[in-house]
């Protein structure tokens, strides 16, 4: 039974990545005259409120139990707000292609390191192999068509954002074993992160109040935030954090697929190669390996946190995918 639970977490984490991957294309298609920071703030704030209402409807005492998980909750909330500010500042300074490559290239490694520090869990060799392929694929997907503008401060901010994703993932993983409902916990982290960006969101209210803006915030808040985050943290309750960080790289892959299919963007050779490499890396990490041990043997700690588990933002949005 425990093996089934591990495997069942992988589709949930992948589902979250797929929904997060619609964020960038949705922003492009909506063409709302609001800053990305304002859209990101409105999205996580709206999604957090939806989850809070759902948590209260399911269990009015769900928030009371969060007192036992205040440390990981605080870490997740801080990572959410910091990710938003760092990522969008990185995009502004060094461009979407470079910023996205830096952030998503750091995410799997930062998640694995954070899990190692927080839980003492060492990723398996197959995780390193799959992650290397996936990170290489993301780098190829982010190859810009024109001149590359690299700003050292922008790159540094991208590194901060990628580390925040890892902190959020591990914090959310630890919250799954504490008191309080996960819907309540996630809603608190999202609302807190949205509060940090509230000045930008309030300033952009006229632009967001038009029909296209409302439709964009509705999709991002409900599907790409409330549903996606619940899929992510539920999957984290069944798999390990380091693998989820790698599996979340399906996000830029989905963003590229939508851009090519719906937005008519070209698919040059580097994108094709990156897609193949990224898919290969995800397959290595997500496909469970067979064990020779007897199924009657009790699972060990190493079994429960082996490299064939999935793990992994505070995702906030990226112009090519998503993110906390």
XYZ file of C-alpha atoms in Angstrom:
324
model
C 0.000 0.000 0.000
C 2.765 2.455 0.867
C 4.310 2.009 -2.582
C 0.990 2.910 -4.211
C 0.827 6.072 -2.135
C 4.309 7.088 -3.261
C 3.464 6.571 -6.919
C 0.127 8.338 -6.620
C 1.915 11.507 -5.541
C 3.766 11.884 -8.842
C 0.656 12.610 -10.991
C -0.473 15.240 -8.487
C 2.849 17.089 -8.594
C 2.879 16.868 -12.392
C -0.708 18.168 -12.507
C 0.373 21.186 -10.457
C 3.236 21.833 -12.870
C 0.890 21.592 -15.855
C -1.495 24.152 -14.337
C 1.396 26.443 -13.402
C 2.634 26.171 -16.976
C -0.511 27.945 -18.218
C 0.300 31.128 -16.295
C 2.665 32.750 -18.790
C 0.630 31.928 -21.934
C -2.564 33.086 -20.203
C -0.941 36.443 -19.469
C 0.128 36.806 -23.095
C -3.295 35.861 -24.476
C -5.154 38.158 -22.068
C -2.882 41.123 -22.900
C -3.974 42.963 -19.766
C -2.208 46.345 -19.345
C -1.081 45.569 -15.801
C 2.401 44.835 -14.528
C 3.376 41.162 -14.048
C 3.943 41.847 -10.357
C 0.383 43.164 -10.005
C -1.050 40.154 -11.827
C 1.015 37.805 -9.684
C -0.129 39.489 -6.493
C -3.789 39.392 -7.522
C -3.471 35.752 -8.487
C -2.020 34.403 -5.249
C -4.198 36.664 -3.116
C -7.374 35.533 -4.891
C -6.280 31.894 -4.828
C -5.428 32.130 -1.142
C -8.843 33.568 -0.301
C -10.559 30.772 -2.261
C -8.615 28.131 -0.352
C -9.344 29.854 2.961
C -13.092 29.812 2.245
C -12.902 26.153 1.211
C -10.960 25.265 4.357
C -13.521 26.972 6.584
C -16.381 25.254 4.765
C -14.781 21.833 5.255
C -13.627 22.361 8.832
C -14.087 25.556 10.809
C -11.324 24.540 13.181
C -8.739 23.864 10.482
C -6.854 27.117 11.086
C -6.588 26.509 14.825
C -4.429 23.449 14.215
C -1.835 25.537 12.384
C -0.342 26.622 15.682
C 1.614 23.358 15.737
C 3.099 24.110 12.298
C 3.966 27.782 12.679
C 7.656 27.365 11.824
C 7.258 25.744 8.375
C 4.205 27.940 7.790
C 6.242 31.086 8.415
C 9.041 29.820 6.175
C 6.614 29.024 3.345
C 4.883 32.411 3.617
C 8.194 34.299 3.595
C 9.425 32.275 0.617
C 6.212 32.989 -1.300
C 6.455 36.760 -1.014
C 10.225 36.837 -1.571
C 9.951 34.626 -4.644
C 7.458 36.967 -6.270
C 9.573 40.065 -5.724
C 12.888 38.406 -6.640
C 11.645 36.671 -9.767
C 9.871 39.634 -11.332
C 12.783 41.918 -10.491
C 15.103 39.419 -12.197
C 12.916 39.433 -15.308
C 12.937 43.236 -15.335
C 16.738 43.401 -15.056
C 17.961 40.558 -17.241
C 14.987 39.464 -19.365
C 12.535 36.592 -19.174
C 14.715 34.012 -20.958
C 17.777 34.379 -18.745
C 15.767 34.824 -15.537
C 13.637 31.739 -16.239
C 16.700 29.636 -17.066
C 18.393 30.675 -13.819
C 15.311 30.118 -11.631
C 14.275 26.761 -13.036
C 17.849 25.588 -13.252
C 18.290 26.244 -9.530
C 14.914 24.859 -8.337
C 15.691 21.109 -8.325
C 19.111 21.575 -6.759
C 17.877 24.035 -4.122
C 15.028 21.702 -3.216
C 17.365 18.742 -2.875
C 19.801 20.751 -0.734
C 17.017 22.133 1.480
C 15.599 18.648 2.009
C 19.052 17.346 2.841
C 19.588 20.100 5.437
C 16.084 19.946 6.935
C 15.495 16.194 6.916
C 18.878 14.570 6.366
C 17.549 12.796 3.250
C 20.161 12.179 0.564
C 18.858 12.118 -3.051
C 19.518 8.866 -4.906
C 21.862 8.699 -7.945
C 18.929 8.398 -10.361
C 17.604 11.724 -9.014
C 20.898 13.412 -9.855
C 20.881 11.902 -13.359
C 17.270 12.854 -14.065
C 17.716 16.325 -12.619
C 20.812 16.977 -14.721
C 18.879 16.072 -17.883
C 15.874 18.156 -16.875
C 17.948 21.230 -15.981
C 19.802 20.949 -19.287
C 16.480 20.771 -21.086
C 15.208 23.891 -19.317
C 18.367 25.754 -20.315
C 17.761 24.860 -23.972
C 14.103 25.865 -23.760
C 15.150 29.280 -22.493
C 17.651 29.983 -25.298
C 16.640 33.441 -26.563
C 16.138 34.205 -30.238
C 17.804 37.600 -30.095
C 20.628 39.181 -28.163
C 21.067 37.976 -24.612
C 21.037 40.665 -21.930
C 22.725 39.356 -18.803
C 22.675 41.571 -15.725
C 24.635 40.300 -12.693
C 22.081 41.686 -10.242
C 19.275 40.075 -12.245
C 21.050 36.720 -12.181
C 21.546 37.039 -8.417
C 17.842 37.771 -7.953
C 17.034 34.702 -10.071
C 19.185 32.584 -7.776
C 17.278 33.962 -4.774
C 13.953 33.109 -6.424
C 15.077 29.558 -7.216
C 16.209 29.054 -3.627
C 12.841 30.351 -2.378
C 11.094 27.670 -4.436
C 13.174 25.034 -2.682
C 12.429 26.501 0.750
C 8.697 26.548 0.023
C 8.684 22.960 -1.186
C 10.491 21.587 1.849
C 8.427 23.738 4.235
C 5.210 22.499 2.617
C 6.495 18.932 2.882
C 7.043 19.381 6.613
C 3.593 20.905 7.052
C 1.988 17.729 5.721
C 2.953 15.954 8.933
C 1.798 18.676 11.311
C -1.553 19.738 12.702
C -4.123 21.692 10.709
C -5.590 21.142 7.277
C -3.353 21.640 4.253
C -5.931 23.855 2.544
C -5.793 26.200 5.538
C -1.994 26.132 5.624
C -1.584 26.837 1.918
C -4.167 29.624 2.025
C -2.199 31.382 4.756
C 1.050 31.241 2.782
C -0.652 32.551 -0.373
C -2.527 35.370 1.333
C 0.649 36.425 3.137
C 2.582 36.432 -0.131
C -0.203 38.358 -1.858
C -0.193 40.918 0.937
C 3.469 41.677 0.203
C 2.527 42.569 -3.391
C -0.697 44.356 -2.465
C 0.575 47.898 -3.284
C 1.244 46.866 -6.906
C -2.064 45.011 -7.149
C -4.087 47.949 -5.807
C -2.373 50.346 -8.216
C -3.344 48.100 -11.151
C -7.006 47.588 -10.155
C -8.397 49.681 -13.076
C -6.520 47.496 -15.578
C -7.513 44.267 -13.810
C -11.193 45.248 -13.535
C -11.836 44.936 -17.292
C -13.431 41.662 -18.533
C -10.117 40.262 -19.805
C -8.420 41.118 -16.535
C -11.142 39.487 -14.465
C -11.033 36.362 -16.642
C -7.238 36.202 -16.296
C -7.259 36.612 -12.513
C -10.132 34.117 -12.275
C -8.234 31.422 -14.168
C -4.951 32.088 -12.431
C -6.524 32.295 -8.981
C -8.765 29.244 -9.223
C -6.963 26.780 -11.503
C -3.319 27.893 -11.499
C -3.201 28.708 -7.784
C -5.918 27.164 -5.599
C -6.172 23.852 -7.472
C -2.504 23.706 -8.460
C -1.164 24.354 -4.974
C -3.478 21.784 -3.429
C -2.353 19.195 -5.984
C 1.246 20.079 -5.206
C 1.072 19.878 -1.423
C -1.115 16.758 -1.548
C 1.469 15.102 -3.783
C 4.200 16.200 -1.374
C 2.412 14.285 1.360
C 3.036 11.078 -0.604
C 6.459 11.626 -2.166
C 9.809 13.223 -1.386
C 10.598 16.924 -1.801
C 13.728 16.720 -3.973
C 11.959 14.809 -6.747
C 8.968 17.142 -6.677
C 11.364 19.993 -7.376
C 12.515 18.168 -10.498
C 8.997 17.175 -11.550
C 7.895 20.801 -11.303
C 10.086 21.441 -14.356
C 7.142 20.193 -16.410
C 5.914 23.771 -16.011
C 8.198 25.464 -18.571
C 7.654 22.487 -20.880
C 3.890 23.066 -20.823
C 4.387 26.792 -21.320
C 6.477 26.158 -24.441
C 3.928 23.656 -25.807
C 1.075 26.148 -25.389
C 3.133 28.945 -26.931
C 3.835 26.826 -30.004
C 0.333 25.347 -30.389
C -1.844 28.353 -29.512
C 0.321 31.432 -29.859
C 2.031 30.382 -33.077
C 5.543 30.758 -31.742
C 8.300 28.932 -33.664
C 9.976 25.790 -32.372
C 13.676 26.063 -33.279
C 16.110 23.158 -32.880
C 17.245 24.148 -29.353
C 13.624 24.012 -28.175
C 13.128 20.588 -29.741
C 16.315 19.292 -28.126
C 15.379 20.847 -24.791
C 11.940 19.249 -24.909
C 13.385 15.787 -25.521
C 16.020 16.211 -22.812
C 13.509 17.539 -20.287
C 11.044 14.727 -20.958
C 13.839 12.205 -20.524
C 14.856 13.708 -17.190
C 11.288 13.731 -15.916
C 10.860 10.100 -16.960
C 13.990 9.045 -15.077
C 12.796 10.738 -11.896
C 9.098 9.845 -12.034
C 9.098 6.202 -13.163
C 9.398 4.010 -10.053
C 12.161 1.418 -10.134
C 11.519 -2.205 -9.313
C 12.729 -3.670 -6.075
C 13.923 -7.169 -5.453
C 13.070 -7.051 -1.769
C 10.070 -9.001 -0.519
C 6.809 -7.069 -0.528
C 6.199 -8.355 2.956
C 9.214 -6.535 4.349
C 8.495 -3.408 6.356
C 9.465 -0.188 4.547
C 12.604 1.494 5.804
C 13.306 5.212 5.994
C 15.399 4.936 2.838
C 12.493 3.217 1.066
C 10.082 5.983 1.944
C 12.416 8.681 0.677
C 14.135 7.045 -2.258
C 14.956 8.827 -5.468
C 11.901 7.496 -7.316
C 9.647 9.771 -5.368
C 8.483 13.101 -6.577
C 8.820 16.419 -4.780
C 9.277 20.159 -5.163
C 6.935 27.172 -5.194
C 6.283 28.884 -3.929
C 5.528 29.147 -7.368
C 4.907 32.435 -8.693
C 4.491 33.223 -12.196
C 7.013 33.327 -14.792
C 6.519 34.814 -18.173
C 7.192 31.425 -19.650
C 5.695 29.272 -16.984
C 4.943 29.796 -13.392
C 6.232 30.042 -10.069
C 5.493 31.199 -5.697
